[in-house]
Structure formats: C-alpha cells, structure tokens
C-alpha cells in the first residue's frame, strides 16, 4: 500500500512542480554539512561569548514596528528583558550549593526543577543555587532562535534507525512529544499563553527537491510501520494543492505545532523557579495525562521523577550543612529582601559574570568541591551544571572538535509580509494570497519561519523609520504581520556552513542575501522581492537581523553526563591536545538525556525540532 502511494505522490510531484529549474538557495546540502564532522577540526576550545552581539527581535523588539515606541526605551530591551542586567553589579555570591553556568532555557530549566524538588520535600535544609550568565539574561541561543515549539513526527526516521535500535528510535520521538506536552502544560497551568504569544497554528514542511520529498515520504512510511506515528498525524499536499491554499508551488506536509516568544517563556520560568508556585502535584498529573498514550520513556517517566533521578545527589540530606541559611526571608542577587519568598530554595542570578575557569577547590574540598573563577571574584560550589551549549569547550576543552560540541553560527531576520492574515479577511488577488498562522520549515530544515501575531498595543507617535511606504496611518502596516525567518547557512558551503564560528556580533553577507530572497521566491507576491521595488515598497522588508551561535554534535544527540573528576583535573591543567581519548570518557547517558530534556531540549539551539538539523539542544554537564 505504502509503495504504491509513494510512487503516485512522487509522480504527481514531478509532473506538477514548476519551480524546480531554479531555486535561490542550495538544495540537498545537509548530507554535505554532516560530512564535515568527519573531516573538519577545531583549532582549539571555544572562546567566551562576544560582549557585543547583534540585537535580535526577541531581545530588542523596539527595532521593529511590532512594539509600542517609548522614547525612554527605543529598542524595547528594558521592558522585554527585566533581568537583562540582574546581579551584574555589587556583591558577588561567594558560596553556593549548585552553580549553573548559563542563563538560557537549559540553565533556567535546571533551576526550576531543582526548586520544585526542594520545595516538595518541605522539611530539611534548603538549597542555594546561583545562575551565572556571561552577557544579558537569555542573550545566547535562547534569545536568538526561531521561536518554534513543534515535536518531530517522522522527520529523519531513516537516519536514526541506522544509529539506534528500534526501541531507542521510538523513545526519541516519544521524547519529542513529551517535551512539547510538558512545556504546553506549564504554560497552560500558569496562564502564560497571552504573555508568551503562544500560537497553535500547526507546522508546514515544504519539500523543494525530489530527493527531499522522497526521503520525507519514506521516513513517514517507516515511522508508521514502527508505530511511532499514525497516518492521520500528517497531511500531505501536492504542488497544486499547496499553491491553491498557500501560494507556494511545491509539495508539502503539515502537522500540529506551536510558536511563541522564547525570552518571555524563560523569563516566566525563572520567576517561577525563584519564587515557587503551587499545585506541583496537579501539574505533574497533567503532564502524565497528556502523555498517557505516548510511547513510554525510560522510568521514571514523569517530570518530577526524572529530575529527581538526575539531581538526587544535588539535594541536601537531613544531616548536611546547607549553604543557604535564610530562615525568614530570601534576597535577590542585589541582596534586596523579597518577603514571603519560600526559604527552602534560594535562587540568585548574576548576569555579565563570565566564567573563565572551574577548578577543584583545594582550600576546603570537604565543604565545597569546586571553585568557579570569574572576573568579579570566585564562587565556591558543591556542584556545577554546565548549561553552556556551543561554548562548553571553553570550560571543558576535551569537548572541542567534531567529536564534541561544535559551535555553528546561524542567522535570522524579522521581515514584513506584503499581505495580511486570511482569517482576518485578507482575500488577496492572484498571487497575493493571505497568510495562515502556521509555522513553516523546508530545505531539510535549513530554513524555518512563522508569522508573528499582531502586537497587542498600537503604535503611537512612531518615528519615521518605523513607518512603511504606503501607510495611511501608523497602524496600517501592522495588518501585514512580521515574519521570523532563520536559515541560509547552506549559502556558506565554501565557508563551512558556519561551523566553528563563535562570533555573533557579525552578519554574513551571503546569508543576509539568502534570507532576503527566499520568501519572495517561495511565495510570489506575498513578500518583498530582493530589490524591494515592487508594489511601491522601497525596502526589502527586513526590520531586524541578527546572528546566533548554536551547538551541534555529530550524532545529533545532546551530551548529558556526570563528569569525571580526574578528567576535569586534566582539563583544568590545560592539557587539550585535540585527540579523542578524553572524549571517550564522556559517554552518552540515555536515561539522563530522557529525564533532563523536558524544558531545555527544544530551545537552547533555537530551531523548531530536536533533530531537524542535528543540533544538540541541551548541553548539560554535571560536576557532582
């Protein structure tokens, strides 16, 4: 049955596809990118994050028209990121039970779950946790990604089947669904949907080449046969059907999916971790209920149980001497008292506090095993979590190179559409079709985009640079949504697809051009053309452009593992030689991966699904 369906669909693809003779970006390039892991080498560990990164839409929304103009905050960064400079001045915490290095979704997720576990105990000593961030809060990949929340349905099934057993492949896809469900449950429980701009618009995948179309269909067929997915979870459209509904002359498939504002989500997660929340039991039951029919994960398979297993040795015992001695009130990172805060768990954030190195503590190893070195001073800690993603090898140099964590620079734009939403009455004429609320991807995951919901408040007294040509009043242009589009790394084939690039203060001209020409080619009439001179529009539609550093691994899996103390001692002695003998001591712990990915998996590197481009989303290393 499947073979006949596949042959018919491919035949329809070949007969009615009219845009295959030319495409503005390289196609079928992912295999070449993956091959670079076998023949490329790093010159050494990653440097620290650059101090002056490009400004993303998520962190500086005032650069676009989708933000109320404020002369006191023209770029919108103060309002959107209230913790940007939290704890960056004044006293630096000197001691902690746990130091989390990295203030993105991975680090905050760990802090959230540790807080949940400690507060559940209700008795016994507390726990003092410090998050250290080199730049602004959430200014790394978390604040630079595509904003998609979509579980993989069958994507890349064939490749995974070559690496893992059938049961492990099933667990990979079950984890996708479990992660998405857990995040959505958290948003629903605490009423964050409006704040984080959550949109349930589904997800569409355009197939730009015969090879991409055939592999997608084969993955789907094998996933159904393996019981990973069902036929009704994916809807396939021919080229003609896609053109009729969306205006693009390519075949596609669509599934469920969401998008949101990542920085806003992590801001709320941080506040929940710091201040606590009620109803943890109910929330856990909600997650378990929503995942009831999914393929089971390795036990324990719930949010609390999984994190308890992973972090059990972080939690203080009844006989331990906790670092946190607060009994009545808790202080924030500036030592300001916050009354009525739970005293069992203390969370402190220090931004603009880069970690230069971590060493075993020689002074008092029985109380604090580690000494964390920063320009502002040292912090003694009992445990360390490296939630450092692409920059992990700066502190753990044995993870440099293609067998470790490879930094890869990506690029994104916020570009204004020429049409509005069909569900708001935009009828369109000819090629000028309206937009759906769906998120999108294509070209083997190299490109990914979605239309932003309209801003909730209107612009008043907009400066001239925020007005669009043809606007009758400052708000006319807002009927045409802003699109968040990332990709075009494949235009850098001669430059290595952005591999080993760690500077997010610069933009690549080739990627910039690719991002500007892509949507106008795929959806004729719906987006500005490259020259920007059609329809009376004098610009290319791009309002914000930025770059960001992602963390890739050769297998596409995250590395989550307890550290080897002797290995760390050698690393701290700067014995990096570029070989693999040290790396072999860091083996992938599958149980740990499944337990730890609940909040950190889908965002930390900033694409729409865990395996869409082989990115390792959660790089969490534990020094216990």
Coordinates of C-alpha atoms in Angstrom, one line a residue:
X1 CA 0.0 0.0 0.0
X2 CA 2.7 2.5 1.0
X3 CA 4.9 1.8 -2.0
X4 CA 2.0 2.5 -4.4
X5 CA 1.1 5.7 -2.6
X6 CA 4.7 6.8 -2.5
X7 CA 5.1 6.2 -6.2
X8 CA 1.9 8.1 -7.1
X9 CA 2.8 11.0 -4.9
X10 CA 6.3 11.3 -6.3
X11 CA 4.9 11.1 -9.8
X12 CA 2.5 14.0 -9.0
X13 CA 5.4 15.9 -7.6
X14 CA 7.4 15.5 -10.8
X15 CA 4.5 16.4 -13.1
X16 CA 3.1 19.5 -11.4
X17 CA 6.2 21.1 -9.8
X18 CA 7.0 24.2 -11.9
X19 CA 9.8 25.8 -9.8
X20 CA 12.4 23.1 -9.8
X21 CA 14.6 24.6 -12.6
X22 CA 15.7 27.4 -10.3
X23 CA 15.9 27.9 -6.5
X24 CA 17.8 30.8 -4.9
X25 CA 19.4 28.7 -2.2
X26 CA 21.4 25.4 -2.5
X27 CA 19.3 22.3 -2.2
X28 CA 20.1 18.8 -0.7
X29 CA 23.0 20.2 1.2
X30 CA 22.5 18.6 4.6
X31 CA 24.5 15.5 3.8
X32 CA 27.5 17.6 2.8
X33 CA 27.2 19.5 6.1
X34 CA 27.1 16.3 8.1
X35 CA 30.1 15.0 6.3
X36 CA 32.1 18.0 7.6
X37 CA 32.1 16.4 11.0
X38 CA 34.3 13.6 9.7
X39 CA 36.9 15.9 8.0
X40 CA 36.9 19.2 9.9
X41 CA 38.8 20.1 13.1
X42 CA 38.7 22.9 15.6
X43 CA 41.8 24.9 16.3
X44 CA 41.0 24.8 20.0
X45 CA 38.4 25.3 22.6
X46 CA 35.6 27.8 22.1
X47 CA 36.2 31.4 23.3
X48 CA 33.8 33.2 25.6
X49 CA 30.7 34.7 24.1
X50 CA 31.4 38.0 22.4
X51 CA 30.5 41.0 24.6
X52 CA 28.6 43.0 21.9
X53 CA 26.3 40.5 20.0
X54 CA 23.9 41.6 17.3
X55 CA 20.4 42.6 18.6
X56 CA 17.7 40.1 17.9
X57 CA 14.0 40.8 17.6
X58 CA 13.3 38.8 20.8
X59 CA 15.6 40.9 22.9
X60 CA 15.3 44.3 21.2
X61 CA 11.7 44.3 19.7
X62 CA 11.7 48.1 19.5
X63 CA 13.9 47.8 16.4
X64 CA 10.8 46.6 14.6
X65 CA 7.3 48.1 14.1
X66 CA 5.8 45.4 16.3
X67 CA 6.4 47.3 19.6
X68 CA 5.0 50.4 21.2
X69 CA 7.5 53.1 20.8
X70 CA 9.0 54.5 24.0
X71 CA 11.5 57.3 23.8
X72 CA 13.0 56.2 27.1
X73 CA 13.4 52.6 25.8
X74 CA 13.5 52.9 22.0
X75 CA 14.9 49.4 21.4
X76 CA 12.4 47.8 23.9
X77 CA 15.1 45.9 25.6
X78 CA 14.5 47.2 29.2
X79 CA 10.8 46.3 29.1
X80 CA 11.1 42.9 27.4
X81 CA 14.1 41.7 29.5
X82 CA 13.7 43.0 33.0
X83 CA 16.5 40.7 34.2
X84 CA 19.0 41.6 31.5
X85 CA 21.5 43.0 34.0
X86 CA 20.3 41.3 37.1
X87 CA 23.1 40.8 39.7
X88 CA 25.7 42.3 37.4
X89 CA 26.9 44.9 40.0
X90 CA 27.6 44.9 43.6
X91 CA 28.3 41.9 45.8
X92 CA 29.0 38.5 44.1
X93 CA 27.7 35.5 45.8
X94 CA 30.7 33.7 47.4
X95 CA 29.3 30.2 48.1
X96 CA 26.5 28.0 46.7
X97 CA 25.3 24.5 46.8
X98 CA 24.9 24.5 43.0
X99 CA 26.3 26.8 40.4
X100 CA 24.6 26.7 37.0
X101 CA 26.8 28.2 34.2
X102 CA 24.5 29.5 31.5
X103 CA 21.3 31.7 31.8
X104 CA 19.3 30.3 28.9
X105 CA 16.4 27.9 28.8
X106 CA 18.7 24.9 29.8
X107 CA 20.1 26.6 32.9
X108 CA 16.8 28.0 34.0
X109 CA 15.1 24.7 33.5
X110 CA 17.6 23.0 35.8
X111 CA 17.0 25.7 38.4
X112 CA 13.2 25.4 38.0
X113 CA 13.3 21.6 38.6
X114 CA 15.7 21.8 41.5
X115 CA 13.4 24.3 43.1
X116 CA 10.5 22.1 42.6
X117 CA 12.2 19.1 44.2
X118 CA 13.4 21.1 47.2
X119 CA 10.1 22.6 47.8
X120 CA 8.4 19.3 47.6
X121 CA 10.5 18.0 50.5
X122 CA 9.0 20.7 52.8
X123 CA 11.3 19.6 55.6
X124 CA 15.1 19.5 55.9
X125 CA 17.7 22.0 54.9
X126 CA 17.4 24.3 51.9
X127 CA 19.4 24.7 48.7
X128 CA 21.2 27.8 47.4
X129 CA 21.5 27.9 43.6
X130 CA 23.4 30.5 41.6
X131 CA 23.0 31.1 37.8
X132 CA 25.9 32.8 36.1
X133 CA 25.4 34.3 32.6
X134 CA 28.3 35.9 30.6
X135 CA 26.1 38.6 29.0
X136 CA 22.5 39.7 29.3
X137 CA 20.0 37.2 30.7
X138 CA 18.9 34.9 27.8
X139 CA 21.1 36.6 25.3
X140 CA 22.6 33.4 23.9
X141 CA 20.8 30.9 21.6
X142 CA 17.7 31.2 23.8
X143 CA 17.2 34.8 22.8
X144 CA 18.2 34.3 19.2
X145 CA 16.3 31.3 17.9
X146 CA 13.3 30.7 15.6
X147 CA 10.6 30.6 18.3
X148 CA 9.1 27.2 17.2
X149 CA 7.6 24.6 19.5
X150 CA 7.0 21.5 17.3
X151 CA 7.6 17.8 18.0
X152 CA 9.1 15.7 15.2
X153 CA 6.5 13.3 13.8
X154 CA 8.7 11.2 11.5
X155 CA 11.4 13.5 10.3
X156 CA 14.8 11.8 9.9
X157 CA 13.5 8.4 11.0
X158 CA 15.6 6.5 8.5
X159 CA 18.8 8.2 9.7
X160 CA 18.0 7.5 13.3
X161 CA 17.3 3.9 12.5
X162 CA 20.8 3.5 11.2
X163 CA 22.2 4.6 14.6
X164 CA 19.9 3.2 17.2
X165 CA 17.7 0.2 18.0
X166 CA 14.1 0.4 17.0
X167 CA 13.1 0.9 20.6
X168 CA 15.6 3.7 21.1
X169 CA 14.3 5.4 17.9
X170 CA 10.7 5.1 19.3
X171 CA 11.9 6.8 22.5
X172 CA 13.5 9.6 20.6
X173 CA 10.2 10.5 19.0
X174 CA 8.3 9.9 22.3
X175 CA 10.6 12.4 23.9
X176 CA 9.7 15.0 21.3
X177 CA 6.1 14.7 22.2
X178 CA 6.7 14.5 25.9
X179 CA 8.9 17.7 25.8
X180 CA 6.3 19.6 23.9
X181 CA 3.5 18.5 26.1
X182 CA 5.3 19.4 29.3
X183 CA 6.0 22.9 28.0
X184 CA 2.5 23.5 26.9
X185 CA 1.1 22.1 30.2
X186 CA 3.4 24.5 32.1
X187 CA 2.1 27.5 30.0
X188 CA -1.5 26.4 30.5
X189 CA -1.2 25.8 34.2
X190 CA 0.2 29.2 35.0
X191 CA -1.8 31.2 32.4
X192 CA 1.2 32.4 30.4
X193 CA -0.2 31.9 26.9
X194 CA -1.0 35.5 26.2
X195 CA 2.2 36.8 27.7
X196 CA 4.4 34.4 25.7
X197 CA 2.4 35.0 22.5
X198 CA 1.6 31.3 22.1
X199 CA 0.0 30.4 18.8
X200 CA -1.3 27.0 17.8
X201 CA -1.1 27.3 14.1
X202 CA 0.3 23.9 13.1
X203 CA 3.5 23.3 11.2
X204 CA 4.0 23.0 7.4
X205 CA 7.1 21.5 5.8
X206 CA 7.8 22.5 2.2
X207 CA 9.7 20.0 0.0
X208 CA 11.9 21.8 -2.5
X209 CA 13.6 18.9 -4.3
X210 CA 12.7 15.4 -5.5
X211 CA 15.2 13.9 -3.0
X212 CA 13.8 15.8 -0.1
X213 CA 10.2 14.8 -1.0
X214 CA 11.1 11.1 -1.4
X215 CA 13.0 10.9 1.9
X216 CA 10.2 12.7 3.8
X217 CA 7.7 10.2 2.5
X218 CA 9.9 7.2 3.2
X219 CA 10.5 8.5 6.8
X220 CA 6.8 8.8 7.3
X221 CA 6.1 5.3 5.9
X222 CA 8.8 3.7 8.2
X223 CA 7.6 5.7 11.2
X224 CA 4.1 4.4 10.7
X225 CA 5.3 0.8 10.4
X226 CA 7.3 1.2 13.6
X227 CA 4.3 2.5 15.5
X228 CA 6.0 5.9 16.0
X229 CA 3.2 7.9 14.3
X230 CA -0.1 7.3 12.6
X231 CA -1.3 8.3 9.2
X232 CA -3.7 10.9 10.5
X233 CA -1.0 12.9 12.2
X234 CA 0.4 14.1 8.8
X235 CA -1.4 15.6 5.9
X236 CA 0.3 15.6 2.5
X237 CA -0.4 18.2 -0.2
X238 CA 0.6 18.0 -3.8
X239 CA 2.1 21.0 -5.5
X240 CA -1.2 22.1 -6.9
X241 CA -2.9 21.8 -3.6
X242 CA -0.2 23.8 -1.9
X243 CA -0.3 26.5 -4.5
X244 CA -4.1 26.7 -4.2
X245 CA -4.1 27.0 -0.4
X246 CA -0.8 28.8 0.3
X247 CA 0.6 30.2 -2.9
X248 CA 3.8 28.2 -3.0
X249 CA 4.5 25.9 -6.0
X250 CA 5.9 22.9 -4.0
X251 CA 4.5 19.8 -2.4
X252 CA 4.4 19.8 1.4
X253 CA 3.1 18.1 4.5
X254 CA 1.7 19.6 7.7
X255 CA 1.4 18.5 11.3
X256 CA 0.5 20.1 14.6
X257 CA 2.7 22.7 16.1
X258 CA 3.1 26.0 18.0
X259 CA 5.2 29.1 18.2
X260 CA 5.9 31.6 20.9
X261 CA 8.3 34.3 22.3
X262 CA 11.2 32.3 23.8
X263 CA 12.6 35.1 26.0
X264 CA 9.2 35.7 27.6
X265 CA 8.8 32.0 28.3
X266 CA 12.2 31.7 30.0
X267 CA 11.5 34.9 32.0
X268 CA 8.4 33.4 33.5
X269 CA 10.2 30.1 34.1
X270 CA 12.9 32.0 36.0
X271 CA 10.4 33.8 38.1
X272 CA 8.6 30.6 38.9
X273 CA 11.9 28.9 39.9
X274 CA 12.9 31.8 42.1
X275 CA 9.5 32.4 43.8
X276 CA 7.9 29.0 43.7
X277 CA 4.4 28.0 42.7
X278 CA 1.5 26.0 44.0
X279 CA 0.0 22.8 42.6
X280 CA 3.1 20.9 41.6
X281 CA 1.3 17.6 42.0
X282 CA -1.6 18.7 39.8
X283 CA 0.9 19.9 37.1
X284 CA 2.8 16.6 37.1
X285 CA -0.5 14.7 36.8
X286 CA -1.4 17.0 33.8
X287 CA 1.8 16.2 32.0
X288 CA 1.4 12.5 32.7
X289 CA -2.2 12.5 31.5
X290 CA -1.3 14.3 28.3
X291 CA 1.4 11.8 27.6
X292 CA -0.7 8.8 28.6
X293 CA -0.9 7.4 25.1
X294 CA 2.6 8.2 24.1
X295 CA 5.4 5.7 23.8
X296 CA 6.7 5.3 27.3
X297 CA 10.0 6.9 28.2
X298 CA 12.5 5.1 30.5
X299 CA 11.3 5.1 34.1
X300 CA 10.8 7.3 35.9
X301 CA 8.8 8.8 33.1
X302 CA 7.4 12.0 34.7
X303 CA 8.8 15.4 35.1
X304 CA 9.5 15.4 38.8
X305 CA 10.7 11.8 39.0
X306 CA 13.1 12.2 36.1
X307 CA 14.7 15.3 37.5
X308 CA 14.9 13.7 41.0
X309 CA 16.8 10.8 39.5
X310 CA 19.2 13.2 37.7
X311 CA 19.8 15.6 40.5
X312 CA 19.3 13.4 43.6
X313 CA 22.9 13.9 44.7
X314 CA 22.4 17.7 44.4
X315 CA 19.7 17.7 47.1
X316 CA 20.8 18.2 50.7
X317 CA 20.3 15.5 53.2
X318 CA 18.9 16.0 56.7
X319 CA 22.4 15.9 58.2
X320 CA 24.0 18.2 55.6
X321 CA 25.0 21.8 56.3
X322 CA 23.2 23.9 53.7
X323 CA 24.9 26.9 52.2
X324 CA 21.6 28.7 52.4
X325 CA 21.0 29.8 56.0
X326 CA 17.9 32.0 55.4
X327 CA 15.1 31.4 57.8
X328 CA 12.6 34.1 57.2
X329 CA 13.2 36.0 54.0
X330 CA 15.1 35.4 50.8
X331 CA 17.2 38.0 49.0
X332 CA 17.6 38.6 45.3
X333 CA 21.0 38.9 43.6
X334 CA 21.3 42.5 44.7
X335 CA 20.7 41.5 48.4
X336 CA 17.3 43.1 48.4
X337 CA 14.9 41.2 50.6
X338 CA 11.8 39.7 49.0
X339 CA 9.3 39.0 51.7
X340 CA 7.1 35.9 51.7
X341 CA 9.5 34.0 49.4
X342 CA 10.0 30.3 50.3
X343 CA 13.2 29.9 52.3
X344 CA 13.8 26.3 51.4
X345 CA 15.2 27.3 48.0
X346 CA 17.3 30.3 47.1
X347 CA 17.9 31.2 43.5
X348 CA 20.3 34.0 42.6
X349 CA 21.1 35.3 39.1
X350 CA 24.4 37.1 38.2
X351 CA 24.5 38.3 34.7
X352 CA 27.5 39.8 33.0
X353 CA 29.6 37.4 35.0
X354 CA 31.5 35.2 32.6
X355 CA 33.1 32.0 34.0
X356 CA 36.7 31.9 32.9
X357 CA 37.5 28.5 34.5
X358 CA 36.4 25.9 37.1
X359 CA 38.9 24.2 39.3
X360 CA 38.7 21.7 42.1
X361 CA 38.7 23.6 45.4
X362 CA 41.9 22.9 47.2
X363 CA 41.2 25.0 50.3
X364 CA 38.2 23.2 51.7
X365 CA 37.2 20.3 49.4
X366 CA 35.1 18.6 52.1
X367 CA 32.6 21.5 52.1
X368 CA 32.9 22.8 48.5
X369 CA 34.4 20.7 45.8
X370 CA 34.7 23.4 43.1
X371 CA 36.0 26.9 42.7
X372 CA 34.3 28.9 39.9
X373 CA 36.6 31.7 38.6
X374 CA 35.1 34.9 37.2
X375 CA 36.5 38.5 36.7
X376 CA 34.3 39.6 39.6
X377 CA 35.7 37.0 42.0
X378 CA 35.4 33.3 42.8
X379 CA 32.5 31.3 43.9
X380 CA 32.9 28.1 45.9
X381 CA 30.3 25.4 44.9
X382 CA 29.4 21.9 45.9
X383 CA 28.0 21.1 42.4
X384 CA 28.3 22.5 38.9
X385 CA 26.0 22.4 35.9
X386 CA 27.4 23.4 32.6
X387 CA 24.4 24.6 30.6
X388 CA 26.7 26.3 28.1
X389 CA 25.7 24.8 24.7
X390 CA 28.1 25.9 22.0
X391 CA 30.6 27.4 24.4
X392 CA 31.0 24.3 26.6
X393 CA 34.5 23.6 25.3
X394 CA 35.8 26.9 26.7
X395 CA 35.5 25.3 30.2
X396 CA 35.7 21.6 29.1
X397 CA 38.3 21.7 26.3
X398 CA 38.2 17.9 25.7
X399 CA 34.8 18.6 24.1
X400 CA 36.4 20.7 21.2
X401 CA 36.3 19.4 17.7
X402 CA 33.9 17.3 15.6
X403 CA 33.5 14.6 18.3
X404 CA 32.5 17.2 20.9
X405 CA 30.2 20.2 20.7
X406 CA 30.7 22.2 17.5
X407 CA 29.7 25.9 17.5
X408 CA 27.8 26.9 14.4
X409 CA 26.6 30.4 13.6
X410 CA 23.1 30.9 12.3
X411 CA 21.3 34.0 11.1
X412 CA 17.8 35.2 11.2
X413 CA 15.6 38.2 10.2
X414 CA 12.3 39.8 11.1
X415 CA 10.8 40.6 7.7
X416 CA 7.4 42.3 7.0
X417 CA 5.0 40.5 4.7
X418 CA 3.1 42.2 1.9
X419 CA -0.2 40.6 2.7
X420 CA -2.3 40.0 5.8
X421 CA -3.9 37.0 7.5
X422 CA -6.7 35.2 5.7
X423 CA -8.6 34.6 9.0
X424 CA -8.7 38.4 9.3
X425 CA -10.5 38.9 6.0
X426 CA -7.5 39.2 3.7
X427 CA -8.8 37.8 0.5
X428 CA -6.0 38.5 -1.9
X429 CA -5.9 38.6 -5.6
X430 CA -3.9 36.4 -7.9
X431 CA -0.5 35.6 -6.3
X432 CA -1.3 37.9 -3.4
X433 CA -2.8 35.2 -1.1
X434 CA -3.2 35.8 2.6
X435 CA -1.2 34.2 5.3
X436 CA -2.1 31.4 7.7
X437 CA -1.0 31.2 11.3
X438 CA 1.2 28.1 10.6
X439 CA 4.9 27.8 11.3
X440 CA 7.0 26.6 8.4
X441 CA 10.3 24.9 7.5
X442 CA 11.9 23.5 4.4
X443 CA 15.1 22.6 2.6
X444 CA 15.9 19.8 5.1
X445 CA 15.4 22.2 8.0
X446 CA 17.9 24.8 6.9
X447 CA 15.1 27.4 6.6
X448 CA 12.4 27.9 9.3
X449 CA 9.8 30.7 9.7
X450 CA 6.5 31.7 11.1
X451 CA 4.3 34.8 11.1
X452 CA 4.1 36.7 14.4
X453 CA 0.7 37.5 15.9
X454 CA -0.2 41.2 15.7
X455 CA 1.1 43.3 18.6
X456 CA -1.4 43.7 21.4
X457 CA -1.0 47.5 21.6
X458 CA -0.9 50.0 18.8
X459 CA 2.0 52.3 17.9
X460 CA 1.6 55.9 18.7
X461 CA 3.9 58.7 17.7
X462 CA 6.0 56.3 15.7
X463 CA 9.3 57.7 14.4
X464 CA 9.6 57.9 10.6
X465 CA 11.9 54.9 10.4
X466 CA 9.1 52.6 11.8
X467 CA 6.6 53.6 9.1
X468 CA 6.1 51.6 5.9
X469 CA 5.7 53.1 2.5
X470 CA 2.0 53.4 1.7
X471 CA 0.8 53.5 5.3
X472 CA -2.2 55.8 5.6
X473 CA -1.7 56.0 9.3
X474 CA 1.0 54.5 11.6
X475 CA -1.0 51.3 12.2
X476 CA -1.9 50.3 8.6
X477 CA 1.3 48.3 8.2
X478 CA 0.6 46.2 11.3
X479 CA -2.1 44.4 9.3
X480 CA 0.8 42.8 7.5
X481 CA 2.5 40.5 10.0
X482 CA 6.1 40.3 10.8
X483 CA 7.8 37.0 9.9
X484 CA 10.6 35.5 11.9
X485 CA 12.8 33.7 9.3
X486 CA 16.1 31.8 10.1
X487 CA 18.5 29.9 7.8
X488 CA 20.6 30.4 4.7
X489 CA 23.6 28.7 6.3
X490 CA 23.8 26.5 3.2
X491 CA 24.9 29.5 1.2
X492 CA 28.1 29.3 3.1
X493 CA 29.2 25.9 1.7
X494 CA 32.7 27.1 0.9
X495 CA 32.9 28.6 4.3
X496 CA 31.9 25.5 6.2
X497 CA 28.2 26.1 6.8
X498 CA 29.0 28.4 9.8
X499 CA 30.9 25.6 11.6
X500 CA 33.3 26.7 14.4
X501 CA 32.1 30.3 14.1
X502 CA 31.6 31.8 17.6
X503 CA 31.2 35.5 16.9
X504 CA 27.5 36.6 16.9
X505 CA 28.4 40.3 16.7
X506 CA 28.7 40.0 12.9
X507 CA 26.4 39.1 10.0
X508 CA 27.4 37.1 6.9
X509 CA 26.5 38.9 3.6
X510 CA 25.7 35.6 1.8
X511 CA 23.2 34.5 4.5
X512 CA 21.8 38.1 4.5
X513 CA 21.1 37.9 0.8
X514 CA 19.7 34.4 1.0
X515 CA 17.2 35.3 3.8
X516 CA 16.0 38.3 1.8
X517 CA 15.4 36.5 -1.4
X518 CA 14.0 33.2 0.0
X519 CA 10.4 34.1 0.9
X520 CA 9.8 36.3 -2.1
X521 CA 10.8 33.4 -4.3
X522 CA 8.8 30.7 -2.5
X523 CA 5.6 32.8 -2.1
X524 CA 5.5 35.1 -5.1
X525 CA 3.6 38.3 -4.3
X526 CA 3.4 37.7 -0.6
X527 CA 6.8 39.0 0.4
X528 CA 9.1 41.7 -0.9
X529 CA 11.4 40.8 -3.7
X530 CA 15.1 41.1 -3.4
X531 CA 15.3 44.6 -5.0
X532 CA 12.3 45.8 -2.9
X533 CA 10.9 47.9 -5.8
X534 CA 7.6 46.1 -6.4
X535 CA 4.3 47.4 -5.2
X536 CA 5.7 50.8 -4.3
X537 CA 7.9 49.3 -1.5
X538 CA 11.3 50.9 -1.3
X539 CA 12.9 48.4 1.2
X540 CA 13.5 44.7 1.3
X541 CA 11.1 44.3 4.2
X542 CA 13.7 43.4 6.8
X543 CA 13.3 45.3 10.1
X544 CA 15.7 43.3 12.3
X545 CA 18.6 41.0 11.5
X546 CA 20.8 39.1 13.9
X547 CA 23.1 36.1 14.2
X548 CA 23.4 33.4 17.0
X549 CA 25.7 30.5 17.9
X550 CA 24.2 27.0 18.1
X551 CA 25.7 23.8 19.4
X552 CA 25.9 20.8 17.1
X553 CA 27.0 17.3 17.8
X554 CA 28.0 14.6 15.2
X555 CA 25.2 12.3 16.3
X556 CA 22.6 15.0 16.7
X557 CA 22.1 14.0 20.3
X558 CA 22.8 16.1 23.4
X559 CA 25.6 15.3 25.8
X560 CA 24.3 14.9 29.3
X561 CA 26.5 13.2 31.7
X562 CA 28.2 13.3 35.2
X563 CA 31.8 14.4 34.9
X564 CA 34.9 12.5 35.7
X565 CA 36.9 14.4 38.4
X566 CA 40.3 13.2 37.2
X567 CA 39.3 14.1 33.6
X568 CA 38.3 17.6 34.8
X569 CA 41.6 18.0 36.6
X570 CA 43.4 17.3 33.4
X571 CA 41.2 19.7 31.5
X572 CA 41.8 22.4 34.1
X573 CA 45.5 21.9 33.7
X574 CA 45.0 22.9 30.0
X575 CA 46.1 19.5 28.6
X576 CA 43.9 19.8 25.5
X577 CA 45.6 18.1 22.6
X578 CA 42.8 17.7 20.1
X579 CA 42.6 13.9 20.4
X580 CA 39.6 11.7 21.3
X581 CA 41.0 9.7 24.3
X582 CA 39.5 12.1 26.8
X583 CA 36.2 12.4 24.9
X584 CA 35.6 8.7 25.2
X585 CA 35.2 9.1 28.9
X586 CA 32.1 11.2 28.3
X587 CA 29.6 8.7 27.2
X588 CA 26.0 9.4 26.3
X589 CA 23.7 8.5 29.2
X590 CA 20.4 7.8 27.5
X591 CA 18.4 7.7 30.7
X592 CA 19.8 11.0 31.8
X593 CA 19.1 12.5 28.4
X594 CA 15.4 11.5 28.6
X595 CA 15.0 12.8 32.1
X596 CA 16.7 16.2 31.6
X597 CA 15.3 17.4 28.2
X598 CA 11.9 18.4 29.4
X599 CA 12.4 22.1 29.2
X600 CA 15.8 22.6 27.7
X601 CA 15.6 20.4 24.6
X602 CA 13.7 22.3 22.0
X603 CA 15.0 25.8 22.5
X604 CA 18.6 26.1 23.5
X605 CA 19.9 25.9 20.0
X606 CA 16.9 27.6 18.5
X607 CA 15.3 25.5 15.8
X608 CA 11.9 24.0 15.5
X609 CA 12.6 20.4 16.3
X610 CA 15.3 18.4 18.0
X611 CA 16.7 16.6 15.0
X612 CA 15.8 18.9 12.1
X613 CA 19.4 19.8 11.6
X614 CA 21.1 17.5 14.0
X615 CA 21.5 20.2 16.7
X616 CA 22.1 19.3 20.2
X617 CA 19.8 21.4 22.2
X618 CA 20.7 20.6 25.7
X619 CA 24.4 20.6 26.6
X620 CA 24.2 19.9 30.3
X621 CA 27.3 18.6 32.1
X622 CA 27.2 17.8 35.8
X623 CA 30.2 18.2 38.1
X624 CA 29.0 16.3 41.2

